[in-house]
Amino acid sequence: MKLWGGRFAKETDTLTDHFNSSISFDARLYKHDILGSIAHVAMLAKQNIISVDDGKLIEQGLLDLLSDIEKGTVVFNEKMEDIHMNIESLLIDRIGDVAKRMHTGRSRNDQVALDVRMYVRDEITELKTMLLSLMDTLVSIAAQHTATIMPGYTHLQRAQPITFGHHLMAYFEMLKRDYKRLTFTYTMTNALPLGSGALATTTYPLDRDFVAESLAFDSLCENSLDGVSDRDFCLDLLYTISTLMMHLSRFSEEIILWSSHEFRFIELDDAYSTGSSIMPQKKNPDIAELVRGKSGRVYGNLISLLTTMKGLPLAYNKDMQEDKERIFDSIDTLKMCLPIFNQMIKTMHVCDKNMYKAAAGGFTNATDAADYLVKKGLAFRDAHEVIGKLVLHCVTENISLEELPLEVYQSIHPIFEDDIYEAISLATCVNERQVKGGPSMQAVCSHIDKARVFLTQPE
Ligand code: ARG
């Protein structure tokens, strides 16, 4: 019989059980459900709502059940609907009527909110560790490439020379913001909903502060209606994961471009590449493509839960059972992506000569050539035009600005001297950009130093 069967004259249809049930996916909340119940029961005993002896029996029963679930010897039942009622009914089977006191002063509405919050807290902690490890990899690779010149792009057209280290550190900054968003989400998650009851608390003298402290929540949900119906922390998490995946997806897109024959800036390690079943020559960047592809499902999860929530009257509605698959899927997806992405970039080979060649071939020093004229007294707009003409000439001649003879420079403007070649060498272009945040070795090294401080003491 159902735990709520008293009011019903007949059994639910099997179709109803199957449709209504969430055990197939919420079973993974078993540990948090049990730990939450133990804290609840300890509080009930402390407040004399149940006897201390009953409290102890229930706690022991729950601990035994937890260890059996972890051994894999417990089978959950779809007829018991969800993880909360499965655990309660298994406990009743095991220790008898005393277990029927466990749900005093509690509803599944505040119980599920508690379980999900506890689960999300743990997952955020794991995600942060994985993210830091990826950020650490980025810093190590960047540190090896503070002098590796490559073209920087706008509109995917070669723009100005930068270094590979500078480029990678851009991703470090994106991931640092993601890390901070995870911290924010953790704070939003870390409020105790238990005690909200079904929607309006209860008449038992619950001590919510005691439960909060035993489960390491740093605040209480301050309104019981909000306590059972708030899923903002899930949305914060889904948004944070979406943004993180968007960053990995942009990075993946670059990995895919860079490993193409057209760029040849990097070569992925064989262990993190795949072949073609028909074309023997192929070496494909499937991992990067899958990471890029999986960002789609993660965005879908965010939009899906936002849509689920948007029309719900206060307080709990069963629609909210749909939250779990969305957050589980996004968390699982990110937990798959982060370590493999980390390995993929850790092992990639950087073809620095090709990067240099591309930077040298695309007039990426044209701005610096114009700046050279400005330093000699020309107005920037005039300098821009002079260099534009020179570039046009080079394009027709199929040569670079460095290859252009001094006479040609001087024929366009007499102010040119032979120090122009030094001024437009790629190394000068990069290393003269000493503005904070720029590509010069000095600027990138000081960014790397700061990044290392962040990694030792993130927040
Ligand atoms: N399985 C439900 C969920 O995930 C638990 C809460 C059910 N509450 C209720 N009143 N039916 O949301």
GROMACS .gro file of C-alpha atoms and ligand atoms in nm:
model
  471
    1MET     CA    1   0.000   0.000   0.000
    2LYS     CA    2   0.108   0.358  -0.073
    3LEU     CA    3   0.232   0.569   0.217
    4TRP     CA    4  -0.050   0.808   0.131
    5GLY     CA    5  -0.302   0.531   0.056
    6GLY     CA    6  -0.548   0.598   0.343
    7ARG     CA    7  -0.773   0.837   0.152
    8PHE     CA    8  -0.798   0.618  -0.156
    9ALA     CA    9  -1.057   0.351  -0.225
   10LYS     CA   10  -0.851   0.169  -0.484
   11GLU     CA   11  -0.500   0.120  -0.611
   12THR     CA   12  -0.347   0.353  -0.867
   13ASP     CA   13  -0.325   0.224  -1.222
   14THR     CA   14   0.015   0.091  -1.330
   15LEU     CA   15   0.027   0.363  -1.593
   16THR     CA   16  -0.024   0.625  -1.322
   17ASP     CA   17   0.254   0.474  -1.112
   18HIS     CA   18   0.489   0.473  -1.406
   19PHE     CA   19   0.401   0.825  -1.515
   20ASN     CA   20   0.412   0.975  -1.167
   21SER     CA   21   0.724   0.803  -1.049
   22SER     CA   22   1.065   0.967  -1.032
   23ILE     CA   23   1.262   0.684  -0.872
   24SER     CA   24   1.430   0.596  -1.202
   25PHE     CA   25   1.619   0.924  -1.184
   26ASP     CA   26   1.597   1.054  -0.827
   27ALA     CA   27   1.744   0.735  -0.677
   28ARG     CA   28   2.078   0.911  -0.698
   29LEU     CA   29   1.962   1.138  -0.414
   30TYR     CA   30   1.954   0.846  -0.167
   31LYS     CA   31   2.250   0.960   0.043
   32HIS     CA   32   2.134   1.317   0.078
   33ASP     CA   33   1.782   1.200   0.155
   34ILE     CA   34   1.910   0.975   0.433
   35LEU     CA   35   2.148   1.232   0.580
   36GLY     CA   36   1.869   1.490   0.573
   37SER     CA   37   1.634   1.249   0.751
   38ILE     CA   38   1.894   1.173   1.016
   39ALA     CA   39   1.934   1.544   1.093
   40HIS     CA   40   1.556   1.590   1.096
   41VAL     CA   41   1.501   1.298   1.332
   42ALA     CA   42   1.780   1.411   1.567
   43MET     CA   43   1.605   1.748   1.587
   44LEU     CA   44   1.265   1.583   1.650
   45ALA     CA   45   1.420   1.390   1.942
   46LYS     CA   46   1.596   1.696   2.080
   47GLN     CA   47   1.266   1.887   2.072
   48ASN     CA   48   1.080   1.595   2.240
   49ILE     CA   49   0.859   1.559   1.936
   50ILE     CA   50   0.962   1.194   1.923
   51SER     CA   51   1.141   0.999   2.197
   52VAL     CA   52   1.519   0.984   2.207
   53ASP     CA   53   1.503   0.603   2.181
   54ASP     CA   54   1.284   0.615   1.874
   55GLY     CA   55   1.520   0.872   1.726
   56LYS     CA   56   1.816   0.642   1.779
   57LEU     CA   57   1.640   0.341   1.627
   58ILE     CA   58   1.546   0.542   1.321
   59GLU     CA   59   1.894   0.683   1.282
   60GLN     CA   60   2.054   0.338   1.305
   61GLY     CA   61   1.801   0.197   1.059
   62LEU     CA   62   1.879   0.476   0.815
   63LEU     CA   63   2.254   0.422   0.846
   64ASP     CA   64   2.214   0.047   0.784
   65LEU     CA   65   1.994   0.119   0.486
   66LEU     CA   66   2.253   0.365   0.352
   67SER     CA   67   2.528   0.109   0.376
   68ASP     CA   68   2.313  -0.156   0.204
   69ILE     CA   69   2.224   0.084  -0.077
   70GLU     CA   70   2.594   0.152  -0.123
   71LYS     CA   71   2.665  -0.220  -0.134
   72GLY     CA   72   2.407  -0.246  -0.412
   73THR     CA   73   2.176  -0.485  -0.229
   74VAL     CA   74   1.869  -0.261  -0.216
   75VAL     CA   75   1.609  -0.262  -0.491
   76PHE     CA   76   1.384   0.041  -0.529
   77ASN     CA   77   1.021   0.008  -0.627
   78GLU     CA   78   0.846   0.222  -0.886
   79LYS     CA   79   0.518   0.184  -0.697
   80MET     CA   80   0.679   0.378  -0.412
   81GLU     CA   81   0.710   0.669  -0.653
   82ASP     CA   82   1.025   0.851  -0.549
   83ILE     CA   83   1.341   0.820  -0.344
   84HIS     CA   84   1.177   0.973  -0.037
   85MET     CA   85   0.893   0.723  -0.014
   86ASN     CA   86   1.116   0.434  -0.117
   87ILE     CA   87   1.347   0.502   0.171
   88GLU     CA   88   1.066   0.553   0.420
   89SER     CA   89   0.887   0.236   0.320
   90LEU     CA   90   1.210   0.033   0.316
   91LEU     CA   91   1.279   0.160   0.666
   92ILE     CA   92   0.933   0.060   0.782
   93ASP     CA   93   0.991  -0.288   0.635
   94ARG     CA   94   1.321  -0.312   0.819
   95ILE     CA   95   1.260  -0.161   1.163
   96GLY     CA   96   0.883  -0.161   1.188
   97ASP     CA   97   0.635   0.096   1.315
   98VAL     CA   98   0.889   0.323   1.479
   99ALA     CA   99   0.996   0.431   1.130
  100LYS     CA  100   0.648   0.575   1.079
  101ARG     CA  101   0.748   0.861   1.313
  102MET     CA  102   1.025   0.981   1.085
  103HIS     CA  103   0.807   1.200   0.863
  104THR     CA  104   0.663   1.398   1.158
  105GLY     CA  105   0.663   1.772   1.088
  106ARG     CA  106   0.794   1.727   0.737
  107SER     CA  107   0.658   1.705   0.384
  108ARG     CA  108   0.812   1.562   0.073
  109ASN     CA  109   0.796   1.917  -0.056
  110ASP     CA  110   1.054   2.051   0.185
  111GLN     CA  111   1.234   1.714   0.183
  112VAL     CA  112   1.296   1.713  -0.192
  113ALA     CA  113   1.405   2.076  -0.184
  114LEU     CA  114   1.653   1.982   0.087
  115ASP     CA  115   1.787   1.678  -0.099
  116VAL     CA  116   1.839   1.868  -0.421
  117ARG     CA  117   2.016   2.152  -0.244
  118MET     CA  118   2.248   1.910  -0.065
  119TYR     CA  119   2.317   1.728  -0.390
  120VAL     CA  120   2.388   2.049  -0.580
  121ARG     CA  121   2.626   2.170  -0.309
  122ASP     CA  122   2.833   1.852  -0.338
  123GLU     CA  123   2.834   1.861  -0.714
  124ILE     CA  124   2.944   2.225  -0.721
  125THR     CA  125   3.239   2.132  -0.502
  126GLU     CA  126   3.339   1.859  -0.748
  127LEU     CA  127   3.287   2.080  -1.050
  128LYS     CA  128   3.507   2.348  -0.897
  129THR     CA  129   3.792   2.103  -0.850
  130MET     CA  130   3.766   1.989  -1.211
  131LEU     CA  131   3.747   2.346  -1.334
  132LEU     CA  132   4.052   2.452  -1.135
  133SER     CA  133   4.246   2.166  -1.283
  134LEU     CA  134   4.161   2.284  -1.635
  135MET     CA  135   4.255   2.640  -1.542
  136ASP     CA  136   4.583   2.512  -1.405
  137THR     CA  137   4.655   2.339  -1.737
  138LEU     CA  138   4.581   2.661  -1.925
  139VAL     CA  139   4.826   2.857  -1.712
  140SER     CA  140   5.100   2.596  -1.758
  141ILE     CA  141   5.063   2.593  -2.134
  142ALA     CA  142   5.037   2.973  -2.148
  143ALA     CA  143   5.358   3.004  -1.945
  144GLN     CA  144   5.541   2.801  -2.211
  145HIS     CA  145   5.410   3.022  -2.489
  146THR     CA  146   5.461   3.382  -2.383
  147ALA     CA  147   5.692   3.424  -2.683
  148THR     CA  148   5.500   3.209  -2.931
  149ILE     CA  149   5.374   3.459  -3.183
  150MET     CA  150   5.044   3.395  -3.357
  151PRO     CA  151   4.794   3.611  -3.540
  152GLY     CA  152   4.512   3.755  -3.332
  153TYR     CA  153   4.186   3.771  -3.528
  154THR     CA  154   3.880   3.984  -3.559
  155HIS     CA  155   3.606   3.871  -3.800
  156LEU     CA  156   3.828   3.563  -3.836
  157GLN     CA  157   4.064   3.783  -4.040
  158ARG     CA  158   4.423   3.821  -3.926
  159ALA     CA  159   4.434   4.142  -3.724
  160GLN     CA  160   4.735   4.201  -3.498
  161PRO     CA  161   5.007   3.973  -3.368
  162ILE     CA  162   4.963   3.829  -3.019
  163THR     CA  163   5.111   3.527  -2.847
  164PHE     CA  164   4.960   3.187  -2.790
  165GLY     CA  165   5.005   3.246  -2.418
  166HIS     CA  166   4.800   3.565  -2.440
  167HIS     CA  167   4.530   3.382  -2.633
  168LEU     CA  168   4.507   3.100  -2.380
  169MET     CA  169   4.492   3.338  -2.088
  170ALA     CA  170   4.175   3.487  -2.235
  171TYR     CA  171   4.014   3.149  -2.168
  172PHE     CA  172   4.157   3.151  -1.819
  173GLU     CA  173   3.964   3.471  -1.749
  174MET     CA  174   3.640   3.323  -1.884
  175LEU     CA  175   3.680   3.017  -1.667
  176LYS     CA  176   3.765   3.231  -1.367
  177ARG     CA  177   3.430   3.403  -1.404
  178ASP     CA  178   3.265   3.061  -1.432
  179TYR     CA  179   3.434   2.961  -1.110
  180LYS     CA  180   3.294   3.270  -0.941
  181ARG     CA  181   2.949   3.191  -1.075
  182LEU     CA  182   2.977   2.847  -0.918
  183THR     CA  183   3.063   3.010  -0.587
  184PHE     CA  184   2.761   3.240  -0.622
  185THR     CA  185   2.539   2.943  -0.704
  186TYR     CA  186   2.669   2.760  -0.400
  187THR     CA  187   2.569   3.055  -0.180
  188MET     CA  188   2.222   3.063  -0.336
  189THR     CA  189   2.189   2.690  -0.277
  190ASN     CA  190   2.312   2.693   0.078
  191ALA     CA  191   1.989   2.791   0.254
  192LEU     CA  192   1.786   2.530   0.442
  193PRO     CA  193   1.432   2.469   0.312
  194LEU     CA  194   1.349   2.197   0.567
  195GLY     CA  195   1.089   2.313   0.815
  196SER     CA  196   0.884   2.475   0.539
  197GLY     CA  197   0.662   2.165   0.555
  198ALA     CA  198   0.420   2.121   0.268
  199LEU     CA  199   0.395   2.499   0.234
  200ALA     CA  200   0.306   2.652   0.572
  201THR     CA  201   0.554   2.500   0.819
  202THR     CA  202   0.400   2.303   1.104
  203THR     CA  203   0.266   2.331   1.458
  204TYR     CA  204   0.547   2.116   1.603
  205PRO     CA  205   0.821   2.320   1.769
  206LEU     CA  206   1.084   2.249   1.503
  207ASP     CA  207   1.433   2.385   1.556
  208ARG     CA  208   1.536   2.478   1.204
  209ASP     CA  209   1.859   2.642   1.315
  210PHE     CA  210   1.970   2.314   1.469
  211VAL     CA  211   1.903   2.126   1.143
  212ALA     CA  212   2.077   2.399   0.942
  213GLU     CA  213   2.382   2.370   1.158
  214SER     CA  214   2.395   1.991   1.151
  215LEU     CA  215   2.370   1.990   0.770
  216ALA     CA  216   2.611   2.285   0.727
  217PHE     CA  217   2.360   2.527   0.575
  218ASP     CA  218   2.458   2.884   0.641
  219SER     CA  219   2.108   3.028   0.632
  220LEU     CA  220   1.739   2.934   0.637
  221CYS     CA  221   1.486   2.980   0.360
  222GLU     CA  222   1.299   3.267   0.525
  223ASN     CA  223   0.954   3.200   0.386
  224SER     CA  224   0.795   2.857   0.381
  225LEU     CA  225   0.612   2.907   0.051
  226ASP     CA  226   0.936   3.014  -0.112
  227GLY     CA  227   1.125   2.737   0.068
  228VAL     CA  228   0.928   2.465  -0.110
  229SER     CA  229   0.888   2.634  -0.445
  230ASP     CA  230   1.221   2.803  -0.507
  231ARG     CA  231   1.423   2.645  -0.784
  232ASP     CA  232   1.629   2.956  -0.859
  233PHE     CA  233   1.941   2.784  -0.732
  234CYS     CA  234   1.885   2.512  -0.996
  235LEU     CA  235   1.849   2.780  -1.262
  236ASP     CA  236   2.161   2.956  -1.137
  237LEU     CA  237   2.342   2.628  -1.173
  238LEU     CA  238   2.201   2.560  -1.520
  239TYR     CA  239   2.297   2.909  -1.635
  240THR     CA  240   2.645   2.876  -1.486
  241ILE     CA  241   2.696   2.541  -1.658
  242SER     CA  242   2.558   2.681  -1.983
  243THR     CA  243   2.801   2.971  -1.978
  244LEU     CA  244   3.089   2.742  -1.891
  245MET     CA  245   2.994   2.510  -2.177
  246MET     CA  246   2.965   2.811  -2.408
  247HIS     CA  247   3.324   2.896  -2.319
  248LEU     CA  248   3.440   2.539  -2.378
  249SER     CA  249   3.246   2.540  -2.702
  250ARG     CA  250   3.419   2.854  -2.831
  251PHE     CA  251   3.752   2.702  -2.730
  252SER     CA  252   3.653   2.380  -2.908
  253GLU     CA  253   3.569   2.573  -3.220
  254GLU     CA  254   3.920   2.718  -3.218
  255ILE     CA  255   4.077   2.379  -3.154
  256ILE     CA  256   3.885   2.245  -3.453
  257LEU     CA  257   3.996   2.534  -3.674
  258TRP     CA  258   4.354   2.524  -3.552
  259SER     CA  259   4.390   2.153  -3.613
  260SER     CA  260   4.258   2.182  -3.969
  261HIS     CA  261   4.503   2.165  -4.255
  262GLU     CA  262   4.419   2.526  -4.337
  263PHE     CA  263   4.556   2.649  -4.003
  264ARG     CA  264   4.784   2.373  -3.870
  265PHE     CA  265   4.845   2.570  -3.549
  266ILE     CA  266   4.813   2.262  -3.331
  267GLU     CA  267   4.804   1.889  -3.362
  268LEU     CA  268   4.594   1.691  -3.119
  269ASP     CA  269   4.745   1.387  -2.958
  270ASP     CA  270   4.640   1.056  -3.115
  271ALA     CA  271   4.494   0.948  -2.781
  272TYR     CA  272   4.244   1.234  -2.803
  273SER     CA  273   4.157   1.214  -3.172
  274THR     CA  274   3.957   0.975  -3.387
  275GLY     CA  275   3.973   0.833  -3.738
  276SER     CA  276   3.733   0.781  -4.024
  277SER     CA  277   3.582   0.447  -4.119
  278ILE     CA  278   3.623   0.526  -4.488
  279MET     CA  279   3.895   0.792  -4.535
  280PRO     CA  280   4.225   0.646  -4.419
  281GLN     CA  281   4.401   0.981  -4.392
  282LYS     CA  282   4.156   1.138  -4.148
  283LYS     CA  283   4.236   1.247  -3.796
  284ASN     CA  284   3.932   1.413  -3.650
  285PRO     CA  285   3.889   1.641  -3.347
  286ASP     CA  286   3.578   1.456  -3.226
  287ILE     CA  287   3.628   1.550  -2.862
  288ALA     CA  288   3.622   1.920  -2.935
  289GLU     CA  289   3.323   1.872  -3.164
  290LEU     CA  290   3.132   1.678  -2.901
  291VAL     CA  291   3.203   1.938  -2.636
  292ARG     CA  292   3.077   2.203  -2.879
  293GLY     CA  293   2.776   1.984  -2.957
  294LYS     CA  294   2.691   1.910  -2.597
  295SER     CA  295   2.660   2.278  -2.517
  296GLY     CA  296   2.327   2.251  -2.700
  297ARG     CA  297   2.171   2.004  -2.457
  298VAL     CA  298   2.294   2.206  -2.162
  299TYR     CA  299   2.129   2.524  -2.295
  300GLY     CA  300   1.818   2.312  -2.355
  301ASN     CA  301   1.813   2.211  -1.990
  302LEU     CA  302   1.823   2.576  -1.882
  303ILE     CA  303   1.542   2.680  -2.115
  304SER     CA  304   1.344   2.372  -2.022
  305LEU     CA  305   1.348   2.444  -1.648
  306LEU     CA  306   1.283   2.815  -1.698
  307THR     CA  307   0.979   2.718  -1.902
  308THR     CA  308   0.864   2.462  -1.646
  309MET     CA  309   0.879   2.722  -1.370
  310LYS     CA  310   0.729   3.019  -1.543
  311GLY     CA  311   0.361   2.948  -1.490
  312LEU     CA  312   0.363   2.781  -1.150
  313PRO     CA  313   0.145   2.925  -0.878
  314LEU     CA  314   0.287   2.908  -0.526
  315ALA     CA  315   0.378   2.678  -0.369
  316TYR     CA  316   0.484   2.324  -0.468
  317ASN     CA  317   0.354   2.176  -0.794
  318LYS     CA  318   0.442   1.838  -0.933
  319ASP     CA  319   0.579   2.007  -1.244
  320MET     CA  320   0.885   2.073  -1.031
  321GLN     CA  321   0.976   1.705  -1.035
  322GLU     CA  322   1.100   1.788  -1.385
  323ASP     CA  323   1.389   1.988  -1.236
  324LYS     CA  324   1.599   1.685  -1.152
  325GLU     CA  325   1.668   1.533  -1.492
  326ARG     CA  326   1.762   1.876  -1.621
  327ILE     CA  327   2.017   1.946  -1.350
  328PHE     CA  328   2.148   1.591  -1.342
  329ASP     CA  329   2.202   1.595  -1.715
  330SER     CA  330   2.383   1.930  -1.714
  331ILE     CA  331   2.604   1.829  -1.423
  332ASP     CA  332   2.682   1.489  -1.578
  333THR     CA  333   2.757   1.648  -1.913
  334LEU     CA  334   2.995   1.902  -1.766
  335LYS     CA  335   3.163   1.637  -1.554
  336MET     CA  336   3.232   1.438  -1.871
  337CYS     CA  337   3.354   1.740  -2.067
  338LEU     CA  338   3.591   1.903  -1.820
  339PRO     CA  339   3.842   1.621  -1.764
  340ILE     CA  340   3.863   1.511  -2.127
  341PHE     CA  341   3.893   1.867  -2.251
  342ASN     CA  342   4.171   1.916  -1.997
  343GLN     CA  343   4.356   1.609  -2.124
  344MET     CA  344   4.302   1.708  -2.486
  345ILE     CA  345   4.467   2.046  -2.445
  346LYS     CA  346   4.734   1.920  -2.206
  347THR     CA  347   4.858   1.677  -2.471
  348MET     CA  348   4.817   1.885  -2.787
  349HIS     CA  349   5.124   1.975  -2.987
  350VAL     CA  350   5.165   2.345  -3.062
  351CYS     CA  351   5.304   2.416  -3.412
  352ASP     CA  352   5.465   2.747  -3.326
  353LYS     CA  353   5.634   2.788  -3.665
  354ASN     CA  354   5.300   2.774  -3.846
  355MET     CA  355   5.154   3.023  -3.603
  356TYR     CA  356   5.444   3.259  -3.668
  357LYS     CA  357   5.413   3.215  -4.044
  358ALA     CA  358   5.044   3.301  -4.031
  359ALA     CA  359   5.114   3.610  -3.822
  360ALA     CA  360   5.388   3.718  -4.064
  361GLY     CA  361   5.172   3.665  -4.369
  362GLY     CA  362   4.864   3.864  -4.290
  363PHE     CA  363   4.982   4.226  -4.252
  364THR     CA  364   4.921   4.193  -3.880
  365ASN     CA  365   5.185   4.462  -3.827
  366ALA     CA  366   5.003   4.723  -4.036
  367THR     CA  367   4.869   4.904  -3.727
  368ASP     CA  368   5.223   4.922  -3.594
  369ALA     CA  369   5.345   5.063  -3.924
  370ALA     CA  370   5.084   5.336  -3.893
  371ASP     CA  371   5.181   5.394  -3.529
  372TYR     CA  372   5.543   5.432  -3.648
  373LEU     CA  373   5.436   5.727  -3.862
  374VAL     CA  374   5.234   5.874  -3.575
  375LYS     CA  375   5.541   5.858  -3.353
  376LYS     CA  376   5.721   6.053  -3.627
  377GLY     CA  377   5.457   6.326  -3.613
  378LEU     CA  378   5.181   6.226  -3.860
  379ALA     CA  379   4.816   6.232  -3.760
  380PHE     CA  380   4.685   5.876  -3.714
  381ARG     CA  381   4.420   5.911  -3.986
  382ASP     CA  382   4.685   6.020  -4.241
  383ALA     CA  383   4.919   5.743  -4.127
  384HIS     CA  384   4.637   5.491  -4.171
  385GLU     CA  385   4.594   5.598  -4.533
  386VAL     CA  386   4.966   5.586  -4.612
  387ILE     CA  387   4.996   5.233  -4.476
  388GLY     CA  388   4.675   5.130  -4.648
  389LYS     CA  389   4.833   5.229  -4.980
  390LEU     CA  390   5.149   5.035  -4.896
  391VAL     CA  391   4.946   4.728  -4.806
  392LEU     CA  392   4.761   4.752  -5.135
  393HIS     CA  393   5.094   4.766  -5.313
  394CYS     CA  394   5.220   4.462  -5.120
  395VAL     CA  395   4.903   4.268  -5.198
  396THR     CA  396   4.956   4.327  -5.571
  397GLU     CA  397   5.322   4.234  -5.543
  398ASN     CA  398   5.245   3.942  -5.312
  399ILE     CA  399   5.500   4.047  -5.051
  400SER     CA  400   5.489   4.146  -4.686
  401LEU     CA  401   5.551   4.489  -4.534
  402GLU     CA  402   5.885   4.361  -4.400
  403GLU     CA  403   5.990   4.268  -4.753
  404LEU     CA  404   5.906   4.605  -4.901
  405PRO     CA  405   6.223   4.800  -4.998
  406LEU     CA  406   6.288   5.130  -4.818
  407GLU     CA  407   6.269   5.322  -5.148
  408VAL     CA  408   5.910   5.213  -5.192
  409TYR     CA  409   5.828   5.326  -4.840
  410GLN     CA  410   5.994   5.656  -4.906
  411SER     CA  411   5.828   5.699  -5.242
  412ILE     CA  412   5.493   5.697  -5.062
  413HIS     CA  413   5.612   5.914  -4.772
  414PRO     CA  414   5.958   6.068  -4.721
  415ILE     CA  415   5.942   6.038  -4.343
  416PHE     CA  416   6.019   5.662  -4.352
  417GLU     CA  417   6.369   5.563  -4.240
  418ASP     CA  418   6.528   5.223  -4.211
  419ASP     CA  419   6.416   5.190  -3.849
  420ILE     CA  420   6.075   5.100  -3.997
  421TYR     CA  421   6.183   4.735  -4.021
  422GLU     CA  422   6.259   4.712  -3.653
  423ALA     CA  423   5.932   4.893  -3.570
  424ILE     CA  424   5.722   4.641  -3.762
  425SER     CA  425   5.901   4.322  -3.665
  426LEU     CA  426   5.644   4.092  -3.509
  427ALA     CA  427   5.844   4.064  -3.188
  428THR     CA  428   5.840   4.443  -3.154
  429CYS     CA  429   5.470   4.461  -3.231
  430VAL     CA  430   5.396   4.215  -2.954
  431ASN     CA  431   5.643   4.324  -2.691
  432GLU     CA  432   5.584   4.696  -2.727
  433ARG     CA  433   5.224   4.634  -2.624
  434GLN     CA  434   5.305   4.668  -2.260
  435VAL     CA  435   4.966   4.797  -2.158
  436LYS     CA  436   4.819   4.589  -1.875
  437GLY     CA  437   4.616   4.305  -2.025
  438GLY     CA  438   4.811   4.308  -2.351
  439PRO     CA  439   5.016   4.045  -2.535
  440SER     CA  440   5.370   4.154  -2.442
  441MET     CA  441   5.569   3.892  -2.259
  442GLN     CA  442   5.584   4.121  -1.958
  443ALA     CA  443   5.207   4.177  -1.947
  444VAL     CA  444   5.120   3.811  -2.000
  445CYS     CA  445   5.373   3.699  -1.739
  446SER     CA  446   5.224   3.930  -1.483
  447HIS     CA  447   4.876   3.801  -1.572
  448ILE     CA  448   5.007   3.447  -1.528
  449ASP     CA  449   5.146   3.541  -1.186
  450LYS     CA  450   4.807   3.673  -1.081
  451ALA     CA  451   4.639   3.362  -1.220
  452ARG     CA  452   4.868   3.143  -1.014
  453VAL     CA  453   4.774   3.335  -0.701
  454PHE     CA  454   4.408   3.279  -0.787
  455LEU     CA  455   4.470   2.907  -0.831
  456THR     CA  456   4.630   2.876  -0.488
  457GLN     CA  457   4.354   3.076  -0.325
  458PRO     CA  458   4.051   3.071  -0.551
  459GLU     CA  459   3.739   3.274  -0.479
  460ARG     N1  460   0.924   1.336  -0.639
  460ARG     C1  461   0.876   1.467  -0.602
  460ARG     C2  462   0.961   1.574  -0.673
  460ARG     O1  463   1.063   1.540  -0.724
  460ARG     C3  464   0.887   1.485  -0.456
  460ARG     C4  465   0.791   1.581  -0.397
  460ARG     C5  466   0.653   1.529  -0.412
  460ARG     N2  467   0.557   1.605  -0.342
  460ARG     C6  468   0.426   1.590  -0.358
  460ARG     N3  469   0.350   1.665  -0.289
  460ARG     N4  470   0.379   1.505  -0.444
  460ARG     O2  471   0.926   1.689  -0.679
   0.00000   0.00000   0.00000
